[in-house]
XYZ file of C-alpha atoms in Angstrom:
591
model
C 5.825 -49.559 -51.833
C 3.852 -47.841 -49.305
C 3.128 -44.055 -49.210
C 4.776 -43.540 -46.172
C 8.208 -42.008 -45.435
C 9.529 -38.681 -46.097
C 12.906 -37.012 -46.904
C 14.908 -36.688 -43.258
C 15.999 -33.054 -43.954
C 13.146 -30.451 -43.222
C 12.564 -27.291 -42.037
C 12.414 -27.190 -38.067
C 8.635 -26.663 -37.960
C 8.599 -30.020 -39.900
C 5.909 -28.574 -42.276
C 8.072 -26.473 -44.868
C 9.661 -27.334 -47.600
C 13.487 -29.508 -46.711
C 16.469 -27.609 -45.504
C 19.818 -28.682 -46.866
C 22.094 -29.550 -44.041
C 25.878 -28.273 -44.004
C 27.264 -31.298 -45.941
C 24.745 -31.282 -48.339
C 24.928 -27.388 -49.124
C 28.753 -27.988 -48.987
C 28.508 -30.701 -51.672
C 25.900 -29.144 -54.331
C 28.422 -25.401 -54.028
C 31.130 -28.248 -54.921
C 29.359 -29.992 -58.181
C 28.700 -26.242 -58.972
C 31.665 -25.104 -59.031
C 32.883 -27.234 -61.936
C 34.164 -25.408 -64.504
C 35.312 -22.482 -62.113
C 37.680 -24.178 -60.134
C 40.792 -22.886 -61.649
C 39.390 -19.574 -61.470
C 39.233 -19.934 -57.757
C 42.815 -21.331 -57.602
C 44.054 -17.895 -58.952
C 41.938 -16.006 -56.638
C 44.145 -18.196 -53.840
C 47.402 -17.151 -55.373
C 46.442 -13.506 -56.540
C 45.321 -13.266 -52.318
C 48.519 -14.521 -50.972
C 50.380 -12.286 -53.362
C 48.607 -9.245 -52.450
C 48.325 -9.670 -48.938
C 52.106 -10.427 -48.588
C 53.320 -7.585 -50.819
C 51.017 -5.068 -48.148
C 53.257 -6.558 -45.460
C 55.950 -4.632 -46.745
C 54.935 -1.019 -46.064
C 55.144 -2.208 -41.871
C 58.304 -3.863 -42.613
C 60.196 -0.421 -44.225
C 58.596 1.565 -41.791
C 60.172 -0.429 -38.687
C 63.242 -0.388 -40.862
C 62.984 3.539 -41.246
C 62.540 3.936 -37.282
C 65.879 1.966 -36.766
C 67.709 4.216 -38.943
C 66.059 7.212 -37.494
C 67.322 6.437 -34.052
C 70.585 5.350 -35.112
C 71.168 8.432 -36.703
C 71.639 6.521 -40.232
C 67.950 7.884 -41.659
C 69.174 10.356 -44.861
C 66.959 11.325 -47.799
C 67.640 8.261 -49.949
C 66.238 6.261 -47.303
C 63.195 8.115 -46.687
C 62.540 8.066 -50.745
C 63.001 4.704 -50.603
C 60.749 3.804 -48.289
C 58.250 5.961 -49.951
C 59.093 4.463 -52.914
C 58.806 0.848 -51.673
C 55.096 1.944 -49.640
C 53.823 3.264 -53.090
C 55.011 0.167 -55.277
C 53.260 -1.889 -52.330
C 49.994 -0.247 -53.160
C 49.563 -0.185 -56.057
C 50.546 -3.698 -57.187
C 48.935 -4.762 -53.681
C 45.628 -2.796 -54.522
C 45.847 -4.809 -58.098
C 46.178 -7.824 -56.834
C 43.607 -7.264 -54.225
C 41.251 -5.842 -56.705
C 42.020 -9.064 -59.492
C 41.202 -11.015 -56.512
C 37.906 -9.854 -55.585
C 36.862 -9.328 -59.411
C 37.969 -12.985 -60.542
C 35.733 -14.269 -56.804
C 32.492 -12.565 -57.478
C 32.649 -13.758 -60.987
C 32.756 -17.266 -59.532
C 30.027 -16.103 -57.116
C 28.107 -14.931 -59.410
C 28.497 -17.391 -61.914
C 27.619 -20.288 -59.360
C 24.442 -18.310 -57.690
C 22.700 -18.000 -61.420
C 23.443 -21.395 -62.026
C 21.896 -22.427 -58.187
C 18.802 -19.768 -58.870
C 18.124 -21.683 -62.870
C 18.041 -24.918 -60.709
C 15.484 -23.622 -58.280
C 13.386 -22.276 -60.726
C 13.609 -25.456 -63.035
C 12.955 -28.266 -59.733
C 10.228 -25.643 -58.199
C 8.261 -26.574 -61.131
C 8.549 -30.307 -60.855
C 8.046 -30.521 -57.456
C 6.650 -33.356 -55.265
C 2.938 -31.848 -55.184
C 2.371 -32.909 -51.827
C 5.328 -31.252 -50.571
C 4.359 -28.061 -52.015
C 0.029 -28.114 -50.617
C 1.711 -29.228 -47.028
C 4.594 -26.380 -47.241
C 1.892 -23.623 -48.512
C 3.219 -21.932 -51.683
C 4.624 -18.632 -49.649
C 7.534 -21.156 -48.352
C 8.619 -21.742 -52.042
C 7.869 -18.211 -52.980
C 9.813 -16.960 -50.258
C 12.907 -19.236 -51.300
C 13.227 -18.195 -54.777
C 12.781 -14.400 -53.753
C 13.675 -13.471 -50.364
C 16.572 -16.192 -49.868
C 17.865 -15.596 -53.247
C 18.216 -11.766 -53.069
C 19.774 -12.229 -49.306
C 22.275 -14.818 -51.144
C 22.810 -11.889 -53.809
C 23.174 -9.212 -51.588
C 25.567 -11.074 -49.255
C 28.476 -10.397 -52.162
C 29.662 -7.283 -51.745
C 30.433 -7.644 -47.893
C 30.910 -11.245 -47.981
C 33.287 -11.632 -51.331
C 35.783 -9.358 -49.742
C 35.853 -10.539 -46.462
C 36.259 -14.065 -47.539
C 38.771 -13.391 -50.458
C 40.734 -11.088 -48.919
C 40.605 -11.078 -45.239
C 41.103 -14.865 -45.340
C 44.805 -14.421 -46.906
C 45.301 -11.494 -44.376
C 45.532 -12.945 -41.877
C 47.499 -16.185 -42.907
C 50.417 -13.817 -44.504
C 50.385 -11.562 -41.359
C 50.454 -14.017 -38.545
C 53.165 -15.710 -40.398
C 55.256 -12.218 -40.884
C 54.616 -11.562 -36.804
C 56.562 -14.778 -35.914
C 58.894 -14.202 -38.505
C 59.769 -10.841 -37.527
C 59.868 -12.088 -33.165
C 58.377 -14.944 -32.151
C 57.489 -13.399 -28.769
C 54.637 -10.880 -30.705
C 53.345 -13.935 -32.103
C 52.727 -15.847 -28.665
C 51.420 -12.503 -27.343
C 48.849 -12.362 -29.847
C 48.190 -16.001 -30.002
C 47.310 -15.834 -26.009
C 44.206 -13.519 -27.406
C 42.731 -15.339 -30.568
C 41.241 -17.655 -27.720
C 38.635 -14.647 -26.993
C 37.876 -14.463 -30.831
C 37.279 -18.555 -30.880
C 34.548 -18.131 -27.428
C 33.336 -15.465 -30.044
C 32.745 -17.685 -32.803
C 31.740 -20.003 -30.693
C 28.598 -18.097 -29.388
C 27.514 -16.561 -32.513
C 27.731 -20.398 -34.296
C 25.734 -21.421 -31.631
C 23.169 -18.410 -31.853
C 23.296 -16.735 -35.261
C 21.910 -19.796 -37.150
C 19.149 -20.047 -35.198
C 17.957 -16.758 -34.997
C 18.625 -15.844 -38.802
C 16.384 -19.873 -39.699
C 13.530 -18.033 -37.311
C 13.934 -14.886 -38.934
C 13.608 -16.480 -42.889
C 10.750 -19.120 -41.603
C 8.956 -15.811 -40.264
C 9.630 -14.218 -43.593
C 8.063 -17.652 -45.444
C 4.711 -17.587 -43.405
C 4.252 -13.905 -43.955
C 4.496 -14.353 -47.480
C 1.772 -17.544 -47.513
C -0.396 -14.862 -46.033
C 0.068 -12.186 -47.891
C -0.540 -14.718 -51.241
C -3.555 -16.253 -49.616
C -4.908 -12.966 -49.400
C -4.202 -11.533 -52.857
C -5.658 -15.134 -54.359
C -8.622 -14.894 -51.875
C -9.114 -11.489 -52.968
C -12.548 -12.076 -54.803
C -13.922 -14.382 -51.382
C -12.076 -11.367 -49.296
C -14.200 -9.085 -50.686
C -17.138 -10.845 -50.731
C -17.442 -11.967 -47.055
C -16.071 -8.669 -45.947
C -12.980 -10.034 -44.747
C -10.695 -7.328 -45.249
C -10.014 -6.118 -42.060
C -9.354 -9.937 -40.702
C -7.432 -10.487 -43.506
C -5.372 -7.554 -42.367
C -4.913 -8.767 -38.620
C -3.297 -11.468 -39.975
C -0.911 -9.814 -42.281
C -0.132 -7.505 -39.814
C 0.529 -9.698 -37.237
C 2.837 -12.179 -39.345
C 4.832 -8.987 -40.751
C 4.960 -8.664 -36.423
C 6.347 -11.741 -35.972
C 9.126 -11.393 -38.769
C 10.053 -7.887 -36.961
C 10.440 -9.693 -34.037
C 13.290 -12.219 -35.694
C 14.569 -9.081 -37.147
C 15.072 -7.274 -34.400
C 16.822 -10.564 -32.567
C 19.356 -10.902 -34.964
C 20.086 -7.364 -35.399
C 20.672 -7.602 -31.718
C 23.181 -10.489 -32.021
C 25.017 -8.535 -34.903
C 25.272 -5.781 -31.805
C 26.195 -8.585 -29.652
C 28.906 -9.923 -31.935
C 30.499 -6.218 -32.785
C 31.224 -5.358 -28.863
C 33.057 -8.347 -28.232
C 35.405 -8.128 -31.241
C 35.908 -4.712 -30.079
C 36.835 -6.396 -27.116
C 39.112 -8.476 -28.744
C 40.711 -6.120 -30.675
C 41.634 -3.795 -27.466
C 43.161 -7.097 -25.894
C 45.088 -8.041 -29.036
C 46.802 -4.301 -29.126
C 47.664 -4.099 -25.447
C 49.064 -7.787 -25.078
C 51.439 -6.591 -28.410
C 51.655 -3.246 -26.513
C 53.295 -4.849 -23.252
C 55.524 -7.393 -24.683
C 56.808 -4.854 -27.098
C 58.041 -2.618 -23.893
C 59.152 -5.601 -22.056
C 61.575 -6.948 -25.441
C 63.029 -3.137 -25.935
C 63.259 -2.801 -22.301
C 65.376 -5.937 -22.269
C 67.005 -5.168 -25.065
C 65.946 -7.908 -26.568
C 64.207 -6.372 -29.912
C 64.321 -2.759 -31.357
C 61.676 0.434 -31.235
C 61.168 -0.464 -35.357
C 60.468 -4.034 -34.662
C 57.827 -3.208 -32.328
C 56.715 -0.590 -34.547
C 56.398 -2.859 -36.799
C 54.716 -5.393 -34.979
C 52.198 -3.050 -33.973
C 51.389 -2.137 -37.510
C 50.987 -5.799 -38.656
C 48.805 -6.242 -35.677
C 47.144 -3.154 -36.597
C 46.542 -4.352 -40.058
C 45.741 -7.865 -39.122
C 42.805 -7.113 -36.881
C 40.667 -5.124 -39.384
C 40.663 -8.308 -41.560
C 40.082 -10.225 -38.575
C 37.006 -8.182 -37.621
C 35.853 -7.992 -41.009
C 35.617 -11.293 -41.334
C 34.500 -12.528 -38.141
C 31.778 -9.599 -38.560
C 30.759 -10.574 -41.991
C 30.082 -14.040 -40.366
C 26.507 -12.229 -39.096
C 26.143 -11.681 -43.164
C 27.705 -14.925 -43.881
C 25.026 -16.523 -41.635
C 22.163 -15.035 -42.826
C 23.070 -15.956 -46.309
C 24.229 -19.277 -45.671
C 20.764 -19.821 -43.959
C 18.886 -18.947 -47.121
C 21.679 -21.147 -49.410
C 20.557 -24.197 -47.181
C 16.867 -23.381 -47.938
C 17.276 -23.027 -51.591
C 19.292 -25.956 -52.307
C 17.196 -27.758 -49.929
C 14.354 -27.371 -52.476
C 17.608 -27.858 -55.491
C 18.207 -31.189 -53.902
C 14.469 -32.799 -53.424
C 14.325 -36.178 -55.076
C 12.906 -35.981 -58.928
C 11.185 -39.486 -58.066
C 8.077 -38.792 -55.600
C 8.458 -41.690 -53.188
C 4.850 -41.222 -51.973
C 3.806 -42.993 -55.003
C 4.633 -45.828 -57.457
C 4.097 -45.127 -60.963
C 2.345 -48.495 -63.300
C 5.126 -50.398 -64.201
C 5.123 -52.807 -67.548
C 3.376 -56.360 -66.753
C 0.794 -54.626 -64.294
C -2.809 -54.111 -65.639
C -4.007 -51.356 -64.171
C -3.403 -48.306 -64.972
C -4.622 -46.949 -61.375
C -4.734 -48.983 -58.466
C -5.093 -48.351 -54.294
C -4.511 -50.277 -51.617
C -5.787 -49.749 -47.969
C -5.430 -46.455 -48.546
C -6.292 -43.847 -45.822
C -5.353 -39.887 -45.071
C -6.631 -37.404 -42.907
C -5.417 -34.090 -42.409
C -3.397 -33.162 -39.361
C -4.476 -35.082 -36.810
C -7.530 -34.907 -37.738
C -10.224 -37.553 -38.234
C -9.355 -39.694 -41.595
C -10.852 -38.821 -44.376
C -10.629 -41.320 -46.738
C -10.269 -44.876 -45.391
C -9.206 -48.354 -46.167
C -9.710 -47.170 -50.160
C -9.370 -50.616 -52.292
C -9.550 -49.311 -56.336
C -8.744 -50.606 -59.501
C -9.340 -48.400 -62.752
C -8.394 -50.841 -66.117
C -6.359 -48.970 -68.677
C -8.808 -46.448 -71.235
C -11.672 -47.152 -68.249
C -13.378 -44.121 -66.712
C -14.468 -43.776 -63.263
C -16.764 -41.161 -61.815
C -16.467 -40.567 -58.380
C -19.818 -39.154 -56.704
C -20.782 -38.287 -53.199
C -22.360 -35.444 -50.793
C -20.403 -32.609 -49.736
C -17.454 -33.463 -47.358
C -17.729 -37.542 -48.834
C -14.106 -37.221 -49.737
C -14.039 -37.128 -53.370
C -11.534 -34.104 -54.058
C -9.122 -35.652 -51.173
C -9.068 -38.575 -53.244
C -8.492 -37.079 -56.387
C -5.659 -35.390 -54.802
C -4.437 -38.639 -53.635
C -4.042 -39.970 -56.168
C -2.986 -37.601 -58.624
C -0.003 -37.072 -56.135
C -0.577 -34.098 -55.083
C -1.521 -35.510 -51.348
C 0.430 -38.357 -49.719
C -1.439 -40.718 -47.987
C -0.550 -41.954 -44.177
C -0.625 -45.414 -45.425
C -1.722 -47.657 -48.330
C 0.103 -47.815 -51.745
C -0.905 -45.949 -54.808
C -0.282 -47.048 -58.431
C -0.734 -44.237 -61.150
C 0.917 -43.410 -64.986
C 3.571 -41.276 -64.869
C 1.751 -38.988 -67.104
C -1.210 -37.772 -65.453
C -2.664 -34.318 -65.760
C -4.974 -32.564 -63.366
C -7.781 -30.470 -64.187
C -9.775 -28.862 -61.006
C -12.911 -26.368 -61.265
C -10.009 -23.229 -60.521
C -8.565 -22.745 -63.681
C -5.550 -20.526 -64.069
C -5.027 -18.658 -67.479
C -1.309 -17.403 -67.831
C -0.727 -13.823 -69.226
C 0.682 -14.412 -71.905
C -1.264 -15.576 -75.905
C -3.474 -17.846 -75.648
C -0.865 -20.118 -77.770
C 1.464 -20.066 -75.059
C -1.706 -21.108 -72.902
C -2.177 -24.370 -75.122
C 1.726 -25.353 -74.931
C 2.291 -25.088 -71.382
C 2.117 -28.982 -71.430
C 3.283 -29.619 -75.078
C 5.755 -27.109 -75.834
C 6.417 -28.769 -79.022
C 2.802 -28.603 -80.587
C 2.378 -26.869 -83.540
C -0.562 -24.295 -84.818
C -1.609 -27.534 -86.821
C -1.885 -29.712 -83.582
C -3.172 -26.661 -81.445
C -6.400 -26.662 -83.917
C -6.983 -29.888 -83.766
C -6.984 -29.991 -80.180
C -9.516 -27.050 -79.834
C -11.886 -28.633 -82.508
C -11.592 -31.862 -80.923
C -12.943 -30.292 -77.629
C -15.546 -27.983 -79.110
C -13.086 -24.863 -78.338
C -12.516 -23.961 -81.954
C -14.464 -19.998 -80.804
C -11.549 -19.275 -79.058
C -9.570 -19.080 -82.916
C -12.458 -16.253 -83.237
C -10.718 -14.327 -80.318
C -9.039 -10.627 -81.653
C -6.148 -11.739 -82.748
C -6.304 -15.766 -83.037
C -3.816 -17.800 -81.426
C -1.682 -14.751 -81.003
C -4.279 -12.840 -78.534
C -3.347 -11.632 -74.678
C -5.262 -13.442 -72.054
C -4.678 -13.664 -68.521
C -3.669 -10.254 -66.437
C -3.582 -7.243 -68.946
C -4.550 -9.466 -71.528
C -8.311 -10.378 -73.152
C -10.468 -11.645 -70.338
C -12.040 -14.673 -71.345
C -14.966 -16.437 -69.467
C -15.517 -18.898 -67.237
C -16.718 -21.304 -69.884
C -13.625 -20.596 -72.097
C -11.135 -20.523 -69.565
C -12.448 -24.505 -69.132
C -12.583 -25.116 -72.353
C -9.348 -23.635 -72.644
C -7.701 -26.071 -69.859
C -9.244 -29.195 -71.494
C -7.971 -28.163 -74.852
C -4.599 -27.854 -73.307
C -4.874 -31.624 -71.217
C -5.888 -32.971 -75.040
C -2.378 -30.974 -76.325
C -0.843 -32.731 -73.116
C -2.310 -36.517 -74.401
C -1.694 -37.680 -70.702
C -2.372 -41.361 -69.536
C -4.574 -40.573 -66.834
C -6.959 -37.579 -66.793
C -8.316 -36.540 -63.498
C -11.339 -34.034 -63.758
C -12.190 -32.389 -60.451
C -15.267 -30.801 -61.274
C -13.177 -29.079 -64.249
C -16.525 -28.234 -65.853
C -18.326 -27.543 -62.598
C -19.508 -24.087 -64.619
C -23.088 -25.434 -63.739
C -26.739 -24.080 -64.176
C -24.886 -22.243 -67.421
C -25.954 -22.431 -70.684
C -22.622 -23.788 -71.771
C -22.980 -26.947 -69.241
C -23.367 -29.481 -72.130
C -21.043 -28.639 -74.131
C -18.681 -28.642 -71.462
C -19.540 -32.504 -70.810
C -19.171 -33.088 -74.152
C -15.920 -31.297 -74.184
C -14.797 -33.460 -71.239
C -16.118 -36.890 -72.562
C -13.807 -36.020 -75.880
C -10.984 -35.447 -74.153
C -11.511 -38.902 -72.097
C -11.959 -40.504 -75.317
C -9.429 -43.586 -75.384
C -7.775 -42.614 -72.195
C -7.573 -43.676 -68.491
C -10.097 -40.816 -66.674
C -11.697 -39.900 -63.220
C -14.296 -37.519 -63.474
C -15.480 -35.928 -59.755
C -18.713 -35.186 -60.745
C -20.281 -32.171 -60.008
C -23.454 -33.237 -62.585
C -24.480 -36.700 -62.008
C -25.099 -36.739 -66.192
C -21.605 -36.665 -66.296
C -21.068 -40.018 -63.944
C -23.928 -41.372 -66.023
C -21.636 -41.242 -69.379
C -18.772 -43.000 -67.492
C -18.130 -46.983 -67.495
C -17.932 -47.215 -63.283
C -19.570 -45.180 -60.900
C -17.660 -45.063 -57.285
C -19.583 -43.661 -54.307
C -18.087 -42.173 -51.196
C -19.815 -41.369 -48.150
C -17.792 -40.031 -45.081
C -14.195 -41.323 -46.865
C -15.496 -44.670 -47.501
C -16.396 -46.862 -50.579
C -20.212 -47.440 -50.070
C -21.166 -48.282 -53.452
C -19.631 -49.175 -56.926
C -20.703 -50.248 -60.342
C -22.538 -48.825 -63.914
C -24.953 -46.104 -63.602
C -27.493 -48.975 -64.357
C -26.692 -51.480 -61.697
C -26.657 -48.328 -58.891
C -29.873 -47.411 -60.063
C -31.418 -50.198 -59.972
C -30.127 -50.986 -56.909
C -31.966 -48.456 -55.384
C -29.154 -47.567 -52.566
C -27.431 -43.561 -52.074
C -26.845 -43.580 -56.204
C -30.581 -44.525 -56.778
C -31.317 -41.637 -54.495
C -29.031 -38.953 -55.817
C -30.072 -39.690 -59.415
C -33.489 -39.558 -58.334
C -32.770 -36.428 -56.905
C -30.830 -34.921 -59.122
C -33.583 -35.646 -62.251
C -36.196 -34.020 -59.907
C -34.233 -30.974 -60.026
C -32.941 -30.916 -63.955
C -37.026 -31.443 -64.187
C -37.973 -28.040 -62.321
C -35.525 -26.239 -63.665
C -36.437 -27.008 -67.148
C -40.025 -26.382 -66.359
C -39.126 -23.123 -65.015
C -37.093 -21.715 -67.520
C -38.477 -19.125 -69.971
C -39.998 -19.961 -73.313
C -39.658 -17.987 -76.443
């Protein structure tokens, strides 16, 4: 299978993270509502109910007019009516009220379950997808989309619960009560469909801008607070700045757009609304003038109309909300719905002997010039490879490619299923430094932690404060740069991956704890698959195959002894690289 191909629905920059289109959003709310579905049937019956029994109050006051003018009107009437109006209300209200509670349940209900998937497929992501979207896109998603999805409810809910049923029931009363108000306000709902029309065609597309805006500035407001060390240190600060600034620009800029359309969209259904009440207006005249209906059926056709267009302008104004939300819905279950299966890769399958293997592989970033090229590697199960070269040779890219977490442009790339990454960043969690260890065996016991930390020459960090129970990480003990390494390989031995891929993960060089950070590394290698970029050529020594990139290419392979005696770019780097472990130890201090 080659690395190539991609899933077809992305974000319209074609960089982010994939956008669920309208079927596919339509489909996951479906599978999620299982289990709720009967709770949504009664909100459909408790709306009819309640929006038919508030068609009564119009109906007994047209009725009340008639008697009024015919002279019939006496004080049992009028307390009937008000009798009738008030019974309305309330059990209207209640229904109204059961309605809206019973559909935010279900709302709410089927956004936790939506915002536990996103959280649970964020962290078993596609790799690559993630390093080409930038992190702020799937930050955004689970925090800016999600609370616009949440905050939708209380104007959305309503409009869509009630309003809906509105205006079903009242249309169907108007033609009941005279056919003619019907027509007359039939001739207007064509300026509410141009309406809908235009804001379909605009409000989508503003509110995608306005959320993509909202995902860069959040990549640069991240890249800043995890640059803050190299900020600081370069004097950056103000650049860093510009650039926040002008991204938090930008997403003003959207803002400001669609709050324009939402302006846009409220003067012409205030134009609709005017045209609804005069077309009901003039054929109610022309009927009584004709005698041909009666002052209370016009005054009660004005009243439905009256009460049917503040549903109708509730709900075609909640659209702007409903947009806006269903814009972020499409982004989060566009990361919900991302294959499990990576299809840039191919993991070893049974009957094939090598545990990593490349084909013609090639990448470069962008358009940019490639980077690695025509890459031909096999790595035998339990065999370690150390991959060495000068700065810029390639050797992270390649680490990334084949851990996954790049896709290459072409070529086909064979790797375990397990495979763990260690890089020379290490992250400690806040949290003890057992949960540390688990992260990648959450089922590993005190017993097994120890093990794991003796086995990698870690056992100090049982001398921390309180033992497996201290804080690290933010607010927590601060541990080293040593121990937070030792810490990492401690938890890749917990993890007992197939394939182990250091990336200079013990790059803590010119320390005093270098060596026992190789010997750290070579135990956790022990018996496994490994590729070691090697940041100390002592640790390529120690390894069965030596790989050597220059300028993305394979210029040299075999055992440290074959490349030295060879005497090609190995021979010379050893050479060099002795020279220098040579003045160093002659210029450290003696006791």
């Amino acid at each position: 299978m080659t690395a190539s191909g991609s899933r077809a629905a992305a974000d319209p920059a074609g960089t982010g993270l994939p956008i669920a289109g309208g079927r596919e959003t339509a489909r996951e709310l479906w599978r999620l509502s299982r289990g709720h579905r009967l709770r949504l049937a009664a909100v459909a019956l408790l709306g009819i109910a309640g929006t038919g029994i508030d068609l009564i109050p119009p109906v007994a006051i047209g009725v009340l007019v008639d008697r009024v003018r015919a002279g019939t009107a006496g004080s049992g009437t009028v307390l009937l009516v008000g009798a009738l109006m008030a019974v309305s209300a309330v059990l209207g209200t209640a229904c109204i009220a059961a309605t809206v509670v019973l559909a935010a349940r279900a709302y709410h209900t089927v956004l936790a379950a939506l915002r536990e998937q996103l959280v649970d497929r964020a962290m078993t992501l596609p790799r690559h997808l993630v390093e080409r979207a930038g992190t702020g896109d799937l930050i955004s998603r689970s925090s800016d989309d999600v609370t616009a999805v949440a905050d939708a409810a209380p104007t959305v809910i309503p409009a869509l619960s009630v309003s809906t049923f509105s205006i079903v029931v009242s249309l169907v009363g108007l033609a009941a009560l005279e056919w003619p108000y019907a027509v007359a306000l039939a001739v207007v709902l064509p300026v509410y469909a141009f309406v809908m029309r235009w804001y379909l065609r605009t409000g989508p597309r503003v509110y995608r801008a306005e959320r993509t805006a909202m995902s860069a500035r959040a990549q640069q407001i991240l890249e800043s607070q995890r640059g803050y060390a190299t900020v600081l240190g370069f004097g950056l600060g103000t650049t860093r700045h510009r650039a926040v600034m002008a991204f938090s620009w930008a997403v003003a800029v959207r803002s400001l757009r669609a709050r324009t359309v939402q302006s846009m969209l409220n003067a012409r259904l205030n134009l609709g609304e005017c045209l609804s009440l005069a077309a009901v207006l003039v054929v109610g005249f022309v009927l009584i003038d004709r005698d041909m209906s009666t002052v209370g059926a016009a005054t009660t056709a004005v009243l439905m109309v009256l009460r049917l267009l503040g549903p109708v302008n509730q709900l075609l104004f909640v659209v702007d909300t409903l947009q806006s939300a269903l814009a972020s819905l499409s982004r989060m279950i566009g990361v919900v719905t991302v294959p499990v299966t990576d299809p840039g890769t191919v993991s070893t399958r049974p009957g094939v002997p090598a545990a990593v293997r490349l084909r013609g592989v090639e990448f470069r970033y962008g358009g940019g010039p490639p980077v690695l090229a025509d890459i031909d590697l096999d790595i035998p199960a339990g065999g370690q490879l150390a991959v060495v070269g000068r700065s810029g040779a390639g050797k992270t890219t390649l680490a990334a490619v084949i851990a996954g977490t790049l896709r290459p442009d072409s070529g086909t790339v064979h790797r375990p299923l397990r495979t763990a990454v260690i890089t020379q960043e290490v992250h400690v969690f806040a949290g003890t430094l057992r949960d540390n260890l688990t992260l990648a065996a959450p089922d590993a016991t005190d017993r097994d932690i120890r093990v794991a930390l003796e086995t990698t020459g870690a056992a100090a960090l049982l001398a921390l404060p309180d033992g497996l129970d201290t804080v690290v990480g933010a607010g927590g003990h601060s541990l080293t740069d040593a121990q937070a390494q030792l810490l990492a390989l401690a938890r890749l031995q917990l993890a007992d991956s197939d394939l182990a891929i250091l990336d200079e993960a013990t790059a803590e060089a010119g320390s005093a704890h270098a060596d026992q950070l190789d010997r750290s590394a070579a135990a956790v290698l022990a018996g496994r698959t490994g590729i070691v970029i090697a940041h100390r050529l002592s640790q390529a020594a120690a390894c069965d195959r030596i790989l050597v990139l220059d300028r993305g290419r394979v210029v040299e392979q075999g055992s440290h002894a074959e490349l030295v005696g060879a005497g090609g770019v190995y021979a010379g780097l050893w050479q060099a690289w002795v020279a220098g472990q040579q003045v160093a130890a002659e210029g450290a201090p003696t006791s």
